[in-house]
CSV table of C-alpha atoms in Angstrom, one decimal:
chain,number,residue,atom,x,y,z
U,1,MET,CA,-22.6,-52.3,-76.0
U,2,CYS,CA,-21.9,-54.0,-72.7
U,3,GLY,CA,-20.8,-50.9,-70.8
U,4,GLU,CA,-23.8,-49.0,-72.0
U,5,GLN,CA,-26.1,-51.8,-70.8
U,6,VAL,CA,-24.4,-51.9,-67.4
U,7,SER,CA,-25.2,-48.2,-67.0
U,8,GLU,CA,-28.8,-48.7,-68.2
U,9,LEU,CA,-29.3,-51.3,-65.5
U,10,GLY,CA,-27.9,-49.2,-62.8
U,11,LEU,CA,-24.8,-51.4,-62.1
U,12,ASP,CA,-22.1,-48.7,-62.4
U,13,SER,CA,-21.2,-49.0,-58.7
U,14,GLU,CA,-20.7,-52.8,-59.0
U,15,VAL,CA,-18.0,-52.5,-61.7
U,16,LEU,CA,-14.5,-53.7,-61.0
U,17,PRO,CA,-12.2,-52.1,-63.6
U,18,VAL,CA,-8.7,-53.2,-64.7
U,19,ARG,CA,-7.0,-49.9,-65.7
U,20,GLY,CA,-4.3,-49.5,-68.3
U,21,ASP,CA,-1.4,-49.4,-65.8
U,22,HIS,CA,-2.4,-52.6,-64.1
U,23,PRO,CA,-0.2,-55.8,-64.6
U,24,ALA,CA,-3.3,-57.6,-65.9
U,25,ALA,CA,-3.7,-54.9,-68.6
U,26,LYS,CA,0.0,-54.7,-69.6
U,27,ASN,CA,1.2,-58.3,-69.4
U,28,ARG,CA,0.1,-61.2,-71.5
U,29,PHE,CA,2.1,-64.4,-72.1
U,30,LEU,CA,2.5,-67.3,-74.5
U,31,TYR,CA,3.5,-70.8,-73.2
U,32,VAL,CA,5.9,-72.2,-75.8
U,33,GLY,CA,8.7,-74.7,-75.4
U,34,GLY,CA,7.8,-75.4,-71.8
U,35,ALA,CA,8.2,-71.8,-70.7
U,36,LEU,CA,6.2,-68.6,-70.3
U,37,HIS,CA,7.2,-65.8,-72.7
U,38,ALA,CA,5.9,-62.2,-72.2
U,39,LEU,CA,4.4,-60.7,-75.4
U,40,PRO,CA,5.9,-57.3,-76.3
U,41,SER,CA,4.0,-54.3,-75.0
U,42,GLY,CA,4.6,-50.8,-76.3
U,43,LEU,CA,6.7,-49.6,-79.2
U,44,ARG,CA,10.1,-50.4,-77.7
U,45,GLY,CA,9.1,-54.0,-77.3
U,46,LEU,CA,8.8,-54.4,-81.1
U,47,PHE,CA,12.6,-53.7,-81.5
U,48,ARG,CA,13.8,-56.1,-78.8
U,49,PRO,CA,14.3,-59.8,-79.1
U,50,SER,CA,11.0,-61.4,-78.1
U,51,PRO,CA,11.2,-65.2,-77.5
U,52,PRO,CA,9.6,-67.4,-78.6
U,53,PHE,CA,10.0,-65.4,-81.9
U,54,SER,CA,13.4,-65.7,-83.5
U,55,LYS,CA,13.6,-62.0,-84.4
U,56,PRO,CA,12.2,-58.8,-83.0
U,57,LEU,CA,8.6,-58.3,-84.2
U,58,PHE,CA,9.6,-55.1,-85.9
U,59,TRP,CA,10.6,-57.2,-88.9
U,60,ALA,CA,7.1,-58.8,-89.1
U,61,GLY,CA,5.7,-55.3,-89.1
U,62,LEU,CA,8.0,-54.2,-91.9
U,63,ARG,CA,7.0,-57.2,-93.9
U,64,GLU,CA,3.4,-56.3,-93.3
U,65,LEU,CA,3.8,-52.8,-94.5
U,66,THR,CA,5.3,-54.0,-97.8
U,67,ALA,CA,3.1,-57.0,-98.5
U,68,PRO,CA,0.7,-56.7,-101.5
U,69,ARG,CA,-3.1,-56.7,-100.9
U,70,GLY,CA,-4.8,-60.1,-101.0
U,71,LYS,CA,-7.0,-60.8,-104.0
U,72,ASP,CA,-9.3,-63.5,-102.6
U,73,PRO,CA,-12.7,-62.7,-101.1
U,74,ASP,CA,-11.8,-64.6,-98.0
U,75,GLU,CA,-8.9,-66.4,-96.5
U,76,THR,CA,-8.1,-68.5,-93.4
U,77,VAL,CA,-6.6,-66.6,-90.5
U,78,HIS,CA,-3.4,-68.7,-90.7
U,79,SER,CA,-2.9,-68.0,-94.4
U,80,PHE,CA,-3.6,-64.3,-94.0
U,81,ALA,CA,-1.2,-64.0,-91.0
U,82,GLN,CA,1.5,-66.0,-92.8
U,83,ARG,CA,1.3,-64.0,-95.9
U,84,ARG,CA,1.4,-60.6,-94.2
U,85,LEU,CA,3.4,-61.2,-91.0
U,86,GLY,CA,5.4,-64.4,-91.5
U,87,PRO,CA,5.2,-68.0,-90.5
U,88,GLU,CA,6.2,-67.5,-86.8
U,89,VAL,CA,3.5,-65.0,-86.1
U,90,ALA,CA,1.0,-67.2,-87.9
U,91,SER,CA,1.8,-70.4,-86.1
U,92,LEU,CA,2.4,-69.0,-82.6
U,93,ALA,CA,0.6,-65.7,-82.1
U,94,MET,CA,-2.4,-66.0,-84.4
U,95,ASP,CA,-2.8,-69.8,-83.7
U,96,SER,CA,-3.0,-69.0,-80.0
U,97,LEU,CA,-5.3,-66.0,-80.5
U,98,CYS,CA,-7.8,-68.1,-82.4
U,99,ARG,CA,-7.7,-70.7,-79.7
U,100,GLY,CA,-8.2,-68.1,-77.0
U,101,VAL,CA,-11.1,-66.3,-78.7
U,102,PHE,CA,-12.8,-69.0,-80.7
U,103,ALA,CA,-11.4,-72.2,-79.3
U,104,GLY,CA,-10.8,-72.9,-83.0
U,105,ASN,CA,-8.2,-73.7,-85.6
U,106,SER,CA,-6.6,-70.8,-87.4
U,107,ARG,CA,-6.2,-72.9,-90.5
U,108,GLU,CA,-10.0,-73.2,-90.7
U,109,LEU,CA,-11.3,-69.9,-89.4
U,110,SER,CA,-12.1,-67.0,-91.7
U,111,VAL,CA,-10.1,-63.8,-91.3
U,112,ARG,CA,-12.9,-61.9,-93.0
U,113,SER,CA,-15.5,-63.0,-90.4
U,114,CYS,CA,-13.3,-63.6,-87.3
U,115,PHE,CA,-11.2,-60.4,-87.6
U,116,PRO,CA,-13.2,-58.1,-89.9
U,117,SER,CA,-11.1,-55.0,-88.9
U,118,LEU,CA,-7.9,-56.7,-90.2
U,119,PHE,CA,-9.5,-57.8,-93.4
U,120,GLN,CA,-11.1,-54.4,-94.0
U,121,ALA,CA,-7.8,-52.6,-93.2
U,122,GLU,CA,-6.0,-54.6,-95.9
U,123,GLN,CA,-8.8,-54.1,-98.5
U,124,THR,CA,-9.0,-50.4,-97.9
U,125,HIS,CA,-5.4,-49.4,-97.3
U,126,ARG,CA,-3.4,-52.4,-98.6
U,127,SER,CA,-1.6,-52.6,-95.2
U,128,VAL,CA,-3.3,-53.9,-92.0
U,129,LEU,CA,-1.0,-51.7,-89.8
U,130,LEU,CA,-1.6,-48.6,-91.9
U,131,GLY,CA,-5.3,-49.3,-92.1
U,132,LEU,CA,-5.7,-49.7,-88.3
U,133,LEU,CA,-3.7,-46.5,-87.7
U,134,LEU,CA,-6.2,-44.7,-90.0
U,135,GLY,CA,-9.2,-46.2,-88.2
U,136,ALA,CA,-10.3,-48.7,-90.9
U,137,GLY,CA,-13.1,-51.0,-89.8
U,138,GLN,CA,-14.0,-49.0,-86.7
U,139,SER,CA,-17.7,-48.2,-86.0
U,140,PRO,CA,-19.2,-45.4,-84.0
U,141,GLN,CA,-19.1,-46.2,-80.2
U,142,PRO,CA,-21.9,-45.5,-77.8
U,143,ASP,CA,-21.3,-43.1,-75.0
U,144,SER,CA,-22.1,-42.9,-71.3
U,145,ALA,CA,-20.4,-41.7,-68.1
U,146,LEU,CA,-19.1,-45.2,-67.5
U,147,ILE,CA,-17.8,-45.6,-71.1
U,148,SER,CA,-16.1,-42.2,-70.9
U,149,GLN,CA,-14.4,-43.2,-67.7
U,150,ALA,CA,-13.3,-46.5,-69.2
U,151,ARG,CA,-11.7,-44.6,-72.2
U,152,ALA,CA,-10.0,-42.1,-70.0
U,153,GLU,CA,-8.5,-44.8,-67.7
U,154,ARG,CA,-7.8,-47.2,-70.6
U,155,TRP,CA,-9.7,-50.1,-69.1
U,156,SER,CA,-8.5,-53.4,-70.6
U,157,GLN,CA,-11.3,-55.4,-69.0
U,158,TRP,CA,-13.8,-55.3,-66.2
U,159,SER,CA,-16.1,-57.5,-64.1
U,160,LEU,CA,-18.9,-57.0,-61.6
U,161,ARG,CA,-18.5,-57.6,-57.8
U,162,GLY,CA,-20.9,-60.5,-58.0
U,163,GLY,CA,-19.5,-61.9,-61.3
U,164,LEU,CA,-20.8,-61.3,-64.8
U,165,GLU,CA,-23.9,-63.3,-64.0
U,166,THR,CA,-25.1,-60.1,-62.3
U,167,LEU,CA,-25.7,-58.7,-65.7
U,168,PRO,CA,-28.4,-61.2,-67.0
U,169,GLN,CA,-29.9,-61.3,-63.5
U,170,ALA,CA,-30.3,-57.5,-63.5
U,171,LEU,CA,-31.7,-57.6,-67.0
U,172,ASN,CA,-34.2,-60.2,-66.0
U,173,THR,CA,-35.4,-58.0,-63.1
U,174,HIS,CA,-35.5,-54.9,-65.3
U,175,LEU,CA,-37.7,-56.6,-67.9
U,176,THR,CA,-40.1,-58.4,-65.6
U,177,ARG,CA,-40.8,-55.2,-63.7
U,178,ARG,CA,-41.9,-53.7,-67.1
U,179,GLY,CA,-44.3,-56.5,-67.8
U,180,VAL,CA,-42.2,-58.6,-70.1
U,181,ARG,CA,-43.1,-62.3,-69.8
U,182,ILE,CA,-40.0,-64.6,-69.7
U,183,LEU,CA,-40.7,-68.3,-70.2
U,184,ARG,CA,-38.1,-70.6,-68.5
U,185,GLY,CA,-37.6,-74.3,-68.9
U,186,GLN,CA,-39.8,-74.4,-72.0
U,187,PRO,CA,-37.6,-75.4,-74.9
U,188,VAL,CA,-38.9,-74.6,-78.4
U,189,CYS,CA,-39.7,-77.7,-80.3
U,190,GLY,CA,-40.5,-76.2,-83.7
U,191,LEU,CA,-41.6,-73.2,-85.7
U,192,SER,CA,-44.4,-73.3,-88.3
U,193,LEU,CA,-45.7,-70.5,-90.5
U,194,GLN,CA,-49.4,-70.1,-90.5
U,195,ALA,CA,-51.7,-68.8,-93.3
U,196,ASP,CA,-51.7,-65.3,-91.9
U,197,ARG,CA,-47.8,-65.2,-92.0
U,198,ARG,CA,-47.6,-65.4,-88.2
U,199,TRP,CA,-45.5,-68.0,-86.4
U,200,LYS,CA,-46.8,-70.8,-84.3
U,201,VAL,CA,-44.0,-71.5,-81.7
U,202,SER,CA,-44.3,-75.1,-80.4
U,203,LEU,CA,-43.3,-75.5,-76.8
U,204,GLY,CA,-44.0,-79.2,-76.2
U,205,ASP,CA,-47.3,-79.3,-74.3
U,206,SER,CA,-48.3,-75.8,-75.4
U,207,SER,CA,-47.7,-73.2,-78.1
U,208,LEU,CA,-47.8,-69.5,-78.7
U,209,ASP,CA,-48.4,-67.2,-81.7
U,210,ALA,CA,-45.9,-64.5,-82.7
U,211,ASP,CA,-46.0,-61.7,-85.2
U,212,HIS,CA,-42.2,-61.8,-85.4
U,213,VAL,CA,-39.5,-64.0,-84.0
U,214,ILE,CA,-36.0,-62.8,-83.1
U,215,SER,CA,-33.8,-65.9,-82.7
U,216,ALA,CA,-30.7,-65.8,-80.6
U,217,VAL,CA,-30.2,-69.6,-80.3
U,218,PRO,CA,-27.3,-71.2,-82.2
U,219,ALA,CA,-27.7,-71.2,-85.9
U,220,SER,CA,-27.6,-75.0,-86.2
U,221,VAL,CA,-30.3,-75.3,-83.5
U,222,LEU,CA,-32.6,-72.8,-85.3
U,223,GLY,CA,-32.0,-74.8,-88.5
U,224,LYS,CA,-33.6,-77.8,-87.0
U,225,LEU,CA,-36.7,-75.8,-85.8
U,226,LEU,CA,-37.6,-74.3,-89.1
U,227,PRO,CA,-40.5,-75.6,-91.3
U,228,ALA,CA,-39.9,-77.4,-94.6
U,229,GLU,CA,-40.6,-74.3,-96.7
U,230,ALA,CA,-37.6,-72.7,-95.1
U,231,ALA,CA,-35.2,-75.6,-96.1
U,232,PRO,CA,-32.7,-73.3,-97.9
U,233,LEU,CA,-32.4,-71.2,-94.8
U,234,ALA,CA,-32.0,-74.3,-92.6
U,235,ARG,CA,-29.2,-75.6,-94.8
U,236,ALA,CA,-27.3,-72.3,-94.5
U,237,LEU,CA,-27.7,-72.2,-90.8
U,238,SER,CA,-26.9,-75.8,-90.2
U,239,ALA,CA,-23.5,-75.2,-91.9
U,240,ILE,CA,-22.5,-72.9,-89.1
U,241,THR,CA,-20.9,-75.3,-86.6
U,242,ALA,CA,-19.8,-74.8,-83.0
U,243,VAL,CA,-17.1,-76.3,-80.7
U,244,SER,CA,-17.2,-77.3,-77.0
U,245,VAL,CA,-15.1,-75.8,-74.3
U,246,ALA,CA,-14.4,-77.0,-70.7
U,247,VAL,CA,-13.9,-74.3,-68.1
U,248,VAL,CA,-12.1,-75.4,-65.0
U,249,ASN,CA,-11.8,-72.9,-62.1
U,250,LEU,CA,-9.1,-73.8,-59.6
U,251,GLN,CA,-8.3,-72.1,-56.2
U,252,TYR,CA,-5.0,-72.6,-54.3
U,253,ARG,CA,-4.3,-71.6,-50.7
U,254,GLY,CA,-1.0,-69.9,-50.0
U,255,ALA,CA,0.2,-70.2,-53.6
U,256,ARG,CA,1.9,-67.6,-55.8
U,257,LEU,CA,2.1,-67.2,-59.6
U,258,PRO,CA,5.5,-67.1,-61.3
U,259,VAL,CA,4.4,-64.0,-63.3
U,260,GLN,CA,1.9,-61.2,-62.9
U,261,GLY,CA,-0.5,-60.6,-65.9
U,262,PHE,CA,-3.8,-61.3,-67.5
U,263,GLY,CA,-2.9,-64.9,-68.3
U,264,HIS,CA,-1.3,-67.0,-71.1
U,265,LEU,CA,-2.3,-68.7,-74.3
U,266,VAL,CA,-1.0,-72.0,-75.6
U,267,PRO,CA,-0.5,-72.7,-79.3
U,268,SER,CA,-1.8,-76.0,-80.7
U,269,SER,CA,1.8,-77.1,-81.4
U,270,GLU,CA,2.5,-77.0,-77.6
U,271,ASP,CA,-0.6,-78.7,-76.2
U,272,PRO,CA,-3.6,-79.7,-78.3
U,273,GLY,CA,-6.0,-79.7,-75.3
U,274,VAL,CA,-5.1,-76.6,-73.2
U,275,LEU,CA,-6.2,-73.3,-74.8
U,276,GLY,CA,-4.8,-71.1,-72.1
U,277,ILE,CA,-5.0,-70.1,-68.4
U,278,VAL,CA,-6.5,-66.9,-67.0
U,279,TYR,CA,-4.9,-65.5,-63.8
U,280,ASP,CA,-8.2,-64.4,-62.2
U,281,SER,CA,-6.7,-63.3,-58.9
U,282,VAL,CA,-4.3,-60.8,-60.6
U,283,ALA,CA,-7.2,-58.9,-62.3
U,284,PHE,CA,-9.9,-59.3,-59.7
U,285,PRO,CA,-8.5,-60.0,-56.2
U,286,GLU,CA,-11.8,-58.7,-54.8
U,287,GLN,CA,-13.4,-62.0,-55.9
U,288,ASP,CA,-10.8,-64.3,-54.1
U,289,GLY,CA,-13.2,-65.0,-51.2
U,290,SER,CA,-12.4,-65.3,-47.5
U,291,PRO,CA,-9.9,-66.6,-46.6
U,292,PRO,CA,-8.5,-65.5,-50.0
U,293,GLY,CA,-6.8,-68.0,-52.3
U,294,LEU,CA,-5.1,-67.8,-55.7
U,295,ARG,CA,-7.7,-68.3,-58.5
U,296,VAL,CA,-6.9,-69.4,-62.1
U,297,THR,CA,-9.2,-70.6,-64.9
U,298,VAL,CA,-8.0,-73.3,-67.2
U,299,MET,CA,-9.6,-73.4,-70.6
U,300,LEU,CA,-9.7,-76.8,-72.3
U,301,GLY,CA,-10.7,-77.4,-75.9
U,302,GLY,CA,-9.3,-78.0,-79.4
U,303,SER,CA,-9.1,-81.3,-81.2
U,304,TRP,CA,-8.4,-83.2,-77.9
U,305,LEU,CA,-11.7,-82.1,-76.4
U,306,GLN,CA,-13.7,-82.6,-79.6
U,307,THR,CA,-12.5,-86.2,-79.9
U,308,LEU,CA,-13.4,-87.0,-76.4
U,309,VAL,CA,-16.8,-85.3,-76.7
U,310,ALA,CA,-17.5,-87.3,-79.9
U,311,ARG,CA,-16.6,-90.5,-78.1
U,312,GLY,CA,-18.6,-89.7,-75.0
U,313,ALA,CA,-15.5,-90.3,-73.0
U,314,LEU,CA,-15.5,-87.1,-70.9
U,315,SER,CA,-15.9,-86.9,-67.2
U,316,PRO,CA,-15.5,-84.0,-64.7
U,317,GLU,CA,-12.7,-86.0,-63.0
U,318,LEU,CA,-10.8,-86.2,-66.3
U,319,LEU,CA,-11.2,-82.5,-67.0
U,320,GLN,CA,-10.1,-81.6,-63.5
U,321,GLN,CA,-7.1,-83.8,-63.8
U,322,GLN,CA,-6.1,-82.3,-67.2
U,323,ALA,CA,-6.5,-78.8,-65.7
U,324,GLN,CA,-4.5,-79.5,-62.6
U,325,GLU,CA,-1.7,-81.0,-64.7
U,326,ALA,CA,-1.7,-77.9,-66.9
U,327,ALA,CA,-1.5,-75.5,-63.8
U,328,ALA,CA,1.3,-77.6,-62.3
U,329,THR,CA,3.3,-77.8,-65.5
U,330,GLN,CA,2.8,-74.4,-66.9
U,331,LEU,CA,2.5,-72.3,-63.6
U,332,GLY,CA,4.2,-74.5,-61.0
U,333,LEU,CA,1.0,-74.9,-59.0
U,334,LYS,CA,1.8,-78.5,-57.9
U,335,GLU,CA,-0.2,-78.7,-54.6
U,336,PRO,CA,-3.8,-79.9,-54.9
U,337,PRO,CA,-6.3,-77.0,-55.2
U,338,SER,CA,-8.5,-76.2,-52.3
U,339,HIS,CA,-11.5,-75.7,-54.6
U,340,CYS,CA,-12.4,-76.8,-58.1
U,341,LEU,CA,-15.3,-76.1,-60.4
U,342,VAL,CA,-15.7,-77.9,-63.7
U,343,HIS,CA,-18.1,-76.9,-66.4
U,344,LEU,CA,-18.3,-78.4,-69.9
U,345,HIS,CA,-20.0,-76.1,-72.4
U,346,LYS,CA,-21.1,-78.1,-75.4
U,347,ASN,CA,-21.1,-76.5,-78.8
U,348,CYS,CA,-20.8,-73.1,-77.1
U,349,ILE,CA,-18.6,-71.1,-79.5
U,350,PRO,CA,-19.6,-70.8,-83.2
U,351,GLN,CA,-16.9,-71.3,-85.8
U,352,TYR,CA,-16.7,-68.7,-88.5
U,353,THR,CA,-14.9,-71.0,-91.0
U,354,LEU,CA,-13.7,-70.0,-94.5
U,355,GLY,CA,-16.7,-68.7,-96.5
U,356,HIS,CA,-18.8,-67.8,-93.4
U,357,TRP,CA,-19.8,-64.6,-95.0
U,358,GLN,CA,-21.4,-66.5,-97.9
U,359,LYS,CA,-23.6,-68.5,-95.4
U,360,LEU,CA,-24.8,-65.2,-93.9
U,361,GLU,CA,-25.4,-63.7,-97.3
U,362,ALA,CA,-27.5,-66.8,-98.3
U,363,ALA,CA,-29.5,-66.6,-95.1
U,364,THR,CA,-30.1,-62.8,-95.5
U,365,GLN,CA,-31.2,-63.1,-99.1
U,366,PHE,CA,-33.6,-65.9,-98.3
U,367,LEU,CA,-35.2,-64.0,-95.4
U,368,ALA,CA,-35.6,-60.9,-97.7
U,369,SER,CA,-37.0,-62.8,-100.7
U,370,GLN,CA,-39.5,-64.8,-98.7
U,371,ARG,CA,-40.3,-61.8,-96.4
U,372,LEU,CA,-40.1,-64.1,-93.4
U,373,PRO,CA,-41.0,-62.4,-90.0
U,374,LEU,CA,-37.7,-63.8,-88.6
U,375,THR,CA,-34.6,-61.9,-87.5
U,376,LEU,CA,-31.3,-63.5,-86.6
U,377,ALA,CA,-29.2,-62.4,-83.6
U,378,GLY,CA,-26.6,-63.9,-81.3
U,379,ALA,CA,-23.1,-65.3,-81.5
U,380,SER,CA,-23.5,-67.4,-84.6
U,381,TYR,CA,-23.3,-64.6,-87.1
U,382,GLU,CA,-21.1,-61.5,-86.6
U,383,GLY,CA,-19.2,-61.8,-83.3
U,384,VAL,CA,-18.9,-64.2,-80.4
U,385,ALA,CA,-18.0,-61.7,-77.6
U,386,VAL,CA,-20.5,-60.4,-75.1
U,387,ASN,CA,-20.3,-57.0,-76.7
U,388,ASP,CA,-21.0,-58.4,-80.1
U,389,CYS,CA,-24.0,-60.3,-78.9
U,390,ILE,CA,-25.5,-57.3,-77.1
U,391,GLU,CA,-25.0,-55.2,-80.2
U,392,SER,CA,-26.5,-58.0,-82.3
U,393,GLY,CA,-29.6,-57.9,-80.1
U,394,ARG,CA,-29.9,-54.1,-80.3
U,395,GLN,CA,-29.7,-54.1,-84.1
U,396,ALA,CA,-32.2,-57.0,-84.4
U,397,ALA,CA,-34.7,-55.1,-82.2
U,398,ALA,CA,-34.1,-51.9,-84.2
U,399,ARG,CA,-34.8,-53.7,-87.5
U,400,VAL,CA,-38.0,-55.2,-86.2
U,401,LEU,CA,-39.2,-51.8,-84.9
U,402,GLY,CA,-38.1,-50.0,-88.0
U,403,SER,CA,-35.7,-47.7,-86.2
U,404,GLU,CA,-32.0,-47.1,-86.1
U,405,PRO,CA,-29.9,-48.6,-83.2
U,406,ASP,CA,-28.4,-45.9,-80.9
U,407,SER,CA,-24.8,-46.2,-81.8
C-alpha cells in the first residue's frame, strides 16, 4: 500500500498528515441549491435534519437495514443506492461520490466493481450497514511504523512536503540505484509474440525482447498494442473506457473560505461540469508558499467536459474561466487569483461500467487459456486510487515471481 511504500523509500519524515480531529478530516460538504451543506459526521448527525436531504439520514439507514438482498450479479451504483438508501441519497450523495472518485455517472458505473465492499456486504449479510460493521469485504492490511501511527491518529489523508510527485521521484532513484533500466520518452508501438513465446516490444526505431510483460498502461491502449492472435483479449480491454478530467489550481492572496473542511462535491443536477472543489490550504497550509495564499483545486469533468473534448473545443483559458466562476459562485472567491495552473488529463480515469467484472473475467480466462506471458496491472481493472494501483503492481509482480504479495 502507499503508506508502506513511503516507508520503504525512506520518506517518513516528509509526510504531512491530516489527523482525525482536523477540520479537513471532519468536515465535507455538498453544494446543492446554490449553497454549501455539511455532511453529517458522527452518530448524532444521523438523527438531525441534514439539508439538502429532506429527512435525517437515520431513516435512510433504517430503510437499508430492512431492504432485501439484490438478486442481480451486478447493478449500477444509482440503482443500488436508490434501492437500499432511497432516491435522495442516490441522486445527491452517491451521484456526487461517483463524480468525485471516478468523474463518472452513477447511472452507468457498476457497484460491484466501483464499490466492491458495499456489494460484498449486501451479498454476505443482506444489509450493507450490517456487513460493513462485521468487516465484510475487508482485506488484510500491511503494517509498518508509519501505518501504525496513521491508524492510532486516525489519519484521513496525507501528503508529502514536496507534493506527491516526491513519491515517483524517490521510486525512480531507488530503482536506478539498484541497476533497473528505466526507458523514458520511448512509447511502445506494438507487441508481437515470437516463436519461443517471448515478446518483441516495438519502440519505434528500436525494440527489446521480454520473457514476460507487466502492462500498467490503460486497458484500451494495451488493446491496440496486442497482436492479431490476441484479438479476443484486445476486444475485452478496448471495452474498458476512460474519461478526461481538468484540474485547475487557484491561489488567492488575502482571501478566506466561508467554511473549513476537506472540500465539497457537486451533484450532476447542480452543475454538469464542476465535479467539486478541494480546499488545499485547509489540509496542507505548509504548501501555501511564501507569501502564503489560499489554495483551492477545482475539478472539472462530466458530460460538459466530454462534449468539449470530443469537439476539440477546449482551451486552458476556457478551463480557467470555468474554474474561477465556480470558485466565485460556490465559495465567494470573486477576486482574480494571483496564480493559476491548468492541466487537462485526457482519458485519465477508467470507467468501471455495468458488467465490468465480466470484461475482467474474459481477459483473465483468455490469458490463462493461451498461457500468454502477460500480466495486467494499473487503474483499469480493480481500483483507480493510488493505493489500488500500488497494490495491483505488487500482486502482478508476485504472480510473475510465483510468490505471495506481502499483505
